Amino acid sequence: VQRMLQGLTPTQFVDMPWEEREAVYMQYLVSPKILDFEGDDVPHHEMIESLLFPGVLLRREENVGADSEGRQIVREARQVYYMHNTFAHIYDTGTVAAPSKSLDEEEEPWAALDLKQLLACKKAEWIRVQIQGGGPLDCSDLRSQIKVKEIAKVVQELIVQFPGERFSILK
């Protein structure tokens, strides 16, 4: 992480002009390829992705710090990452897994958090969310229903922000 921050501390890094910080983020976080993610195991994918694409470490507070400078780096890194890359998330709807947290906890599912990043893409020409899996096309299986429920609120916001042909969702 310190190498990516050009040997600077997070405080020194955030004091740099935005153009210089953005150039660092672009170097480590932007890929010309479509970034594909399959399944629901985000920590596993981030571990694999960090080996192939080390800039993702800038998107996590535990790597850059939980203070205001670390949170600023995470926020800026996520903004560049989601604004300048093309993503394909493939969710497996074949089996039902028990939730890892109790239902009364406030933490949002990672799929909803990822989709929320799209709300920052105000100039996007089009956005397509595609749910793929082994379940029926009408999403009548439990796994698909859970996934749809998890993302429904964010999808509604995306529909409002990207009206008409600018947004589509399909299974």
PDB file of C-alpha atoms in Angstrom:
ATOM      1  CA  VAL A   1       0.000   0.000   0.000  1.00  0.00           C
ATOM      2  CA  GLN A   2       2.777   2.427   0.886  1.00  0.00           C
ATOM      3  CA  ARG A   3       4.390   1.787  -2.514  1.00  0.00           C
ATOM      4  CA  MET A   4       1.087   2.695  -4.196  1.00  0.00           C
ATOM      5  CA  LEU A   5       0.913   5.860  -2.079  1.00  0.00           C
ATOM      6  CA  GLN A   6       4.359   6.746  -3.476  1.00  0.00           C
ATOM      7  CA  GLY A   7       6.049   6.107  -0.134  1.00  0.00           C
ATOM      8  CA  LEU A   8       3.916   8.745   1.573  1.00  0.00           C
ATOM      9  CA  THR A   9       1.792   8.441   4.685  1.00  0.00           C
ATOM     10  CA  PRO A  10      -1.973   8.657   4.104  1.00  0.00           C
ATOM     11  CA  THR A  11      -1.909  12.207   5.517  1.00  0.00           C
ATOM     12  CA  GLN A  12       0.822  13.265   3.087  1.00  0.00           C
ATOM     13  CA  PHE A  13      -0.945  11.530   0.212  1.00  0.00           C
ATOM     14  CA  VAL A  14      -4.290  13.308   0.739  1.00  0.00           C
ATOM     15  CA  ASP A  15      -2.428  16.630   0.865  1.00  0.00           C
ATOM     16  CA  MET A  16      -1.328  16.097  -2.753  1.00  0.00           C
ATOM     17  CA  PRO A  17      -3.403  17.841  -5.456  1.00  0.00           C
ATOM     18  CA  TRP A  18      -6.415  15.812  -6.669  1.00  0.00           C
ATOM     19  CA  GLU A  19      -4.954  15.396 -10.168  1.00  0.00           C
ATOM     20  CA  GLU A  20      -1.876  13.653  -8.752  1.00  0.00           C
ATOM     21  CA  ARG A  21      -3.935  11.416  -6.424  1.00  0.00           C
ATOM     22  CA  GLU A  22      -6.298  10.573  -9.279  1.00  0.00           C
ATOM     23  CA  ALA A  23      -3.329   9.566 -11.468  1.00  0.00           C
ATOM     24  CA  VAL A  24      -2.187   7.151  -8.732  1.00  0.00           C
ATOM     25  CA  TYR A  25      -5.688   5.687  -8.386  1.00  0.00           C
ATOM     26  CA  MET A  26      -6.002   5.360 -12.166  1.00  0.00           C
ATOM     27  CA  GLN A  27      -2.651   3.547 -12.356  1.00  0.00           C
ATOM     28  CA  TYR A  28      -3.573   0.951  -9.744  1.00  0.00           C
ATOM     29  CA  LEU A  29      -7.361   0.688  -9.968  1.00  0.00           C
ATOM     30  CA  VAL A  30      -8.412   0.953 -13.611  1.00  0.00           C
ATOM     31  CA  SER A  31      -8.388  -2.025 -15.945  1.00  0.00           C
ATOM     32  CA  PRO A  32      -9.098  -2.063 -19.693  1.00  0.00           C
ATOM     33  CA  LYS A  33     -10.797  -5.462 -19.237  1.00  0.00           C
ATOM     34  CA  ILE A  34     -14.306  -6.156 -17.949  1.00  0.00           C
ATOM     35  CA  LEU A  35     -13.943  -7.156 -14.313  1.00  0.00           C
ATOM     36  CA  ASP A  36     -15.909 -10.370 -13.740  1.00  0.00           C
ATOM     37  CA  PHE A  37     -16.896 -11.615 -10.300  1.00  0.00           C
ATOM     38  CA  GLU A  38     -18.706 -14.896  -9.826  1.00  0.00           C
ATOM     39  CA  GLY A  39     -20.508 -16.062  -6.716  1.00  0.00           C
ATOM     40  CA  ASP A  40     -21.228 -14.417  -3.392  1.00  0.00           C
ATOM     41  CA  ASP A  41     -17.885 -14.862  -1.629  1.00  0.00           C
ATOM     42  CA  VAL A  42     -16.606 -11.280  -1.707  1.00  0.00           C
ATOM     43  CA  PRO A  43     -13.648 -11.773   0.667  1.00  0.00           C
ATOM     44  CA  HIS A  44     -12.489 -14.674  -1.519  1.00  0.00           C
ATOM     45  CA  HIS A  45     -12.824 -12.557  -4.678  1.00  0.00           C
ATOM     46  CA  GLU A  46     -11.089  -9.573  -3.092  1.00  0.00           C
ATOM     47  CA  MET A  47      -8.237 -11.853  -1.998  1.00  0.00           C
ATOM     48  CA  ILE A  48      -7.838 -13.227  -5.534  1.00  0.00           C
ATOM     49  CA  GLU A  49      -8.363  -9.785  -7.042  1.00  0.00           C
ATOM     50  CA  SER A  50      -5.746  -8.253  -4.720  1.00  0.00           C
ATOM     51  CA  LEU A  51      -3.178 -10.753  -5.974  1.00  0.00           C
ATOM     52  CA  LEU A  52      -3.928  -9.877  -9.595  1.00  0.00           C
ATOM     53  CA  PHE A  53      -4.921  -6.252  -9.114  1.00  0.00           C
ATOM     54  CA  PRO A  54      -3.194  -4.898  -5.948  1.00  0.00           C
ATOM     55  CA  GLY A  55      -4.846  -1.467  -6.166  1.00  0.00           C
ATOM     56  CA  VAL A  56      -8.000  -2.909  -4.589  1.00  0.00           C
ATOM     57  CA  LEU A  57      -6.152  -2.695  -1.281  1.00  0.00           C
ATOM     58  CA  LEU A  58      -6.638   1.083  -1.470  1.00  0.00           C
ATOM     59  CA  ARG A  59     -10.411   0.501  -1.227  1.00  0.00           C
ATOM     60  CA  ARG A  60     -10.217  -0.997   2.268  1.00  0.00           C
ATOM     61  CA  GLU A  61      -9.788   0.947   5.508  1.00  0.00           C
ATOM     62  CA  GLU A  62      -7.835  -1.854   7.158  1.00  0.00           C
ATOM     63  CA  ASN A  63      -5.099  -1.233   4.572  1.00  0.00           C
ATOM     64  CA  VAL A  64      -4.960   2.581   4.603  1.00  0.00           C
ATOM     65  CA  GLY A  65      -6.328   3.472   8.041  1.00  0.00           C
ATOM     66  CA  ALA A  66      -9.688   4.200   9.643  1.00  0.00           C
ATOM     67  CA  ASP A  67      -8.896   7.845  10.383  1.00  0.00           C
ATOM     68  CA  SER A  68     -10.258  10.674   8.224  1.00  0.00           C
ATOM     69  CA  GLU A  69      -7.341  10.467   5.751  1.00  0.00           C
ATOM     70  CA  GLY A  70      -7.725   6.703   5.370  1.00  0.00           C
ATOM     71  CA  ARG A  71     -11.472   7.047   4.832  1.00  0.00           C
ATOM     72  CA  GLN A  72     -10.809   9.767   2.226  1.00  0.00           C
ATOM     73  CA  ILE A  73      -8.408   7.481   0.355  1.00  0.00           C
ATOM     74  CA  VAL A  74     -10.953   4.634   0.447  1.00  0.00           C
ATOM     75  CA  ARG A  75     -13.734   6.963  -0.776  1.00  0.00           C
ATOM     76  CA  GLU A  76     -11.605   8.373  -3.611  1.00  0.00           C
ATOM     77  CA  ALA A  77     -10.259   4.942  -4.581  1.00  0.00           C
ATOM     78  CA  ARG A  78     -13.788   3.503  -4.723  1.00  0.00           C
ATOM     79  CA  GLN A  79     -14.976   6.469  -6.778  1.00  0.00           C
ATOM     80  CA  VAL A  80     -12.221   6.001  -9.379  1.00  0.00           C
ATOM     81  CA  TYR A  81     -12.581   2.209  -9.330  1.00  0.00           C
ATOM     82  CA  TYR A  82     -16.325   2.239  -9.952  1.00  0.00           C
ATOM     83  CA  MET A  83     -16.361   5.215 -12.319  1.00  0.00           C
ATOM     84  CA  HIS A  84     -13.640   4.002 -14.676  1.00  0.00           C
ATOM     85  CA  ASN A  85     -14.066   0.210 -14.815  1.00  0.00           C
ATOM     86  CA  THR A  86     -16.662  -2.041 -16.433  1.00  0.00           C
ATOM     87  CA  PHE A  87     -18.042  -4.783 -14.188  1.00  0.00           C
ATOM     88  CA  ALA A  88     -19.871  -8.063 -14.556  1.00  0.00           C
ATOM     89  CA  HIS A  89     -21.078  -9.626 -11.302  1.00  0.00           C
ATOM     90  CA  ILE A  90     -22.330 -13.168 -11.692  1.00  0.00           C
ATOM     91  CA  TYR A  91     -24.387 -14.442  -8.773  1.00  0.00           C
ATOM     92  CA  ASP A  92     -24.954 -18.149  -8.291  1.00  0.00           C
ATOM     93  CA  THR A  93     -28.595 -18.750  -7.374  1.00  0.00           C
ATOM     94  CA  GLY A  94     -28.265 -22.509  -7.183  1.00  0.00           C
ATOM     95  CA  THR A  95     -28.095 -23.126  -3.437  1.00  0.00           C
ATOM     96  CA  VAL A  96     -29.305 -21.362  -0.319  1.00  0.00           C
ATOM     97  CA  ALA A  97     -26.730 -20.464   2.315  1.00  0.00           C
ATOM     98  CA  ALA A  98     -27.517 -19.472   5.881  1.00  0.00           C
ATOM     99  CA  PRO A  99     -26.988 -15.764   6.541  1.00  0.00           C
ATOM    100  CA  SER A 100     -23.696 -15.004   8.272  1.00  0.00           C
ATOM    101  CA  LYS A 101     -25.223 -12.188  10.352  1.00  0.00           C
ATOM    102  CA  SER A 102     -28.496 -11.906  12.221  1.00  0.00           C
ATOM    103  CA  LEU A 103     -31.372 -10.345  10.294  1.00  0.00           C
ATOM    104  CA  ASP A 104     -31.722  -7.434  12.727  1.00  0.00           C
ATOM    105  CA  GLU A 105     -28.184  -6.162  12.062  1.00  0.00           C
ATOM    106  CA  GLU A 106     -27.945  -2.982   9.983  1.00  0.00           C
ATOM    107  CA  GLU A 107     -25.146  -4.056   7.626  1.00  0.00           C
ATOM    108  CA  GLU A 108     -26.166  -3.953   3.965  1.00  0.00           C
ATOM    109  CA  PRO A 109     -25.472  -6.941   1.700  1.00  0.00           C
ATOM    110  CA  TRP A 110     -22.381  -6.484  -0.440  1.00  0.00           C
ATOM    111  CA  ALA A 111     -24.381  -6.713  -3.678  1.00  0.00           C
ATOM    112  CA  ALA A 112     -26.437  -3.672  -2.615  1.00  0.00           C
ATOM    113  CA  LEU A 113     -23.284  -1.806  -1.601  1.00  0.00           C
ATOM    114  CA  ASP A 114     -21.707  -2.522  -4.994  1.00  0.00           C
ATOM    115  CA  LEU A 115     -24.835  -1.375  -6.825  1.00  0.00           C
ATOM    116  CA  LYS A 116     -24.913   1.834  -4.745  1.00  0.00           C
ATOM    117  CA  GLN A 117     -21.577   2.766  -6.286  1.00  0.00           C
ATOM    118  CA  LEU A 118     -23.387   3.043  -9.625  1.00  0.00           C
ATOM    119  CA  LEU A 119     -25.416   5.961  -8.254  1.00  0.00           C
ATOM    120  CA  ALA A 120     -22.232   8.058  -8.449  1.00  0.00           C
ATOM    121  CA  CYS A 121     -21.991   7.409 -12.208  1.00  0.00           C
ATOM    122  CA  LYS A 122     -24.249  10.310 -13.123  1.00  0.00           C
ATOM    123  CA  LYS A 123     -22.969  10.512 -16.719  1.00  0.00           C
ATOM    124  CA  ALA A 124     -23.313   6.793 -17.472  1.00  0.00           C
ATOM    125  CA  GLU A 125     -24.917   6.185 -20.860  1.00  0.00           C
ATOM    126  CA  TRP A 126     -26.467   2.907 -19.728  1.00  0.00           C
ATOM    127  CA  ILE A 127     -26.338   0.465 -16.862  1.00  0.00           C
ATOM    128  CA  ARG A 128     -27.452  -3.142 -17.009  1.00  0.00           C
ATOM    129  CA  VAL A 129     -27.848  -5.361 -13.968  1.00  0.00           C
ATOM    130  CA  GLN A 130     -28.083  -9.019 -14.863  1.00  0.00           C
ATOM    131  CA  ILE A 131     -28.842 -11.733 -12.336  1.00  0.00           C
ATOM    132  CA  GLN A 132     -27.596 -15.082 -13.605  1.00  0.00           C
ATOM    133  CA  GLY A 133     -27.959 -18.460 -11.999  1.00  0.00           C
ATOM    134  CA  GLY A 134     -29.442 -21.887 -12.078  1.00  0.00           C
ATOM    135  CA  GLY A 135     -32.840 -20.904 -10.705  1.00  0.00           C
ATOM    136  CA  PRO A 136     -36.021 -20.323 -12.729  1.00  0.00           C
ATOM    137  CA  LEU A 137     -36.214 -17.185 -14.884  1.00  0.00           C
ATOM    138  CA  ASP A 138     -39.126 -15.875 -12.810  1.00  0.00           C
ATOM    139  CA  CYS A 139     -36.876 -15.793  -9.687  1.00  0.00           C
ATOM    140  CA  SER A 140     -39.263 -18.117  -7.835  1.00  0.00           C
ATOM    141  CA  ASP A 141     -36.431 -19.974  -6.069  1.00  0.00           C
ATOM    142  CA  LEU A 142     -35.495 -18.872  -2.555  1.00  0.00           C
ATOM    143  CA  ARG A 143     -31.916 -17.854  -3.403  1.00  0.00           C
ATOM    144  CA  SER A 144     -33.067 -15.523  -6.210  1.00  0.00           C
ATOM    145  CA  GLN A 145     -35.804 -14.063  -4.014  1.00  0.00           C
ATOM    146  CA  ILE A 146     -33.276 -13.273  -1.281  1.00  0.00           C
ATOM    147  CA  LYS A 147     -30.904 -11.633  -3.777  1.00  0.00           C
ATOM    148  CA  VAL A 148     -33.716  -9.579  -5.351  1.00  0.00           C
ATOM    149  CA  LYS A 149     -34.866  -8.439  -1.907  1.00  0.00           C
ATOM    150  CA  GLU A 150     -31.295  -7.441  -0.994  1.00  0.00           C
ATOM    151  CA  ILE A 151     -30.876  -5.228  -4.063  1.00  0.00           C
ATOM    152  CA  ALA A 152     -34.472  -3.987  -4.559  1.00  0.00           C
ATOM    153  CA  LYS A 153     -34.094  -0.603  -2.836  1.00  0.00           C
ATOM    154  CA  VAL A 154     -30.906   0.287  -4.707  1.00  0.00           C
ATOM    155  CA  VAL A 155     -32.393  -0.896  -8.014  1.00  0.00           C
ATOM    156  CA  GLN A 156     -35.377   1.418  -7.432  1.00  0.00           C
ATOM    157  CA  GLU A 157     -32.959   4.333  -6.908  1.00  0.00           C
ATOM    158  CA  LEU A 158     -31.094   3.397 -10.099  1.00  0.00           C
ATOM    159  CA  ILE A 159     -34.341   3.282 -12.088  1.00  0.00           C
ATOM    160  CA  VAL A 160     -35.166   6.814 -10.931  1.00  0.00           C
ATOM    161  CA  GLN A 161     -31.661   8.132 -11.612  1.00  0.00           C
ATOM    162  CA  PHE A 162     -31.281   6.422 -15.000  1.00  0.00           C
ATOM    163  CA  PRO A 163     -34.747   6.613 -16.607  1.00  0.00           C
ATOM    164  CA  GLY A 164     -35.887   4.963 -19.811  1.00  0.00           C
ATOM    165  CA  GLU A 165     -33.303   3.013 -21.784  1.00  0.00           C
ATOM    166  CA  ARG A 166     -30.395   4.079 -19.548  1.00  0.00           C
ATOM    167  CA  PHE A 167     -31.084   1.301 -17.018  1.00  0.00           C
ATOM    168  CA  SER A 168     -32.126  -2.304 -17.427  1.00  0.00           C
ATOM    169  CA  ILE A 169     -32.288  -5.329 -15.189  1.00  0.00           C
ATOM    170  CA  LEU A 170     -32.746  -8.917 -16.300  1.00  0.00           C
ATOM    171  CA  LYS A 171     -32.245 -12.474 -15.223  1.00  0.00           C
TER     172      LYS A 171
END
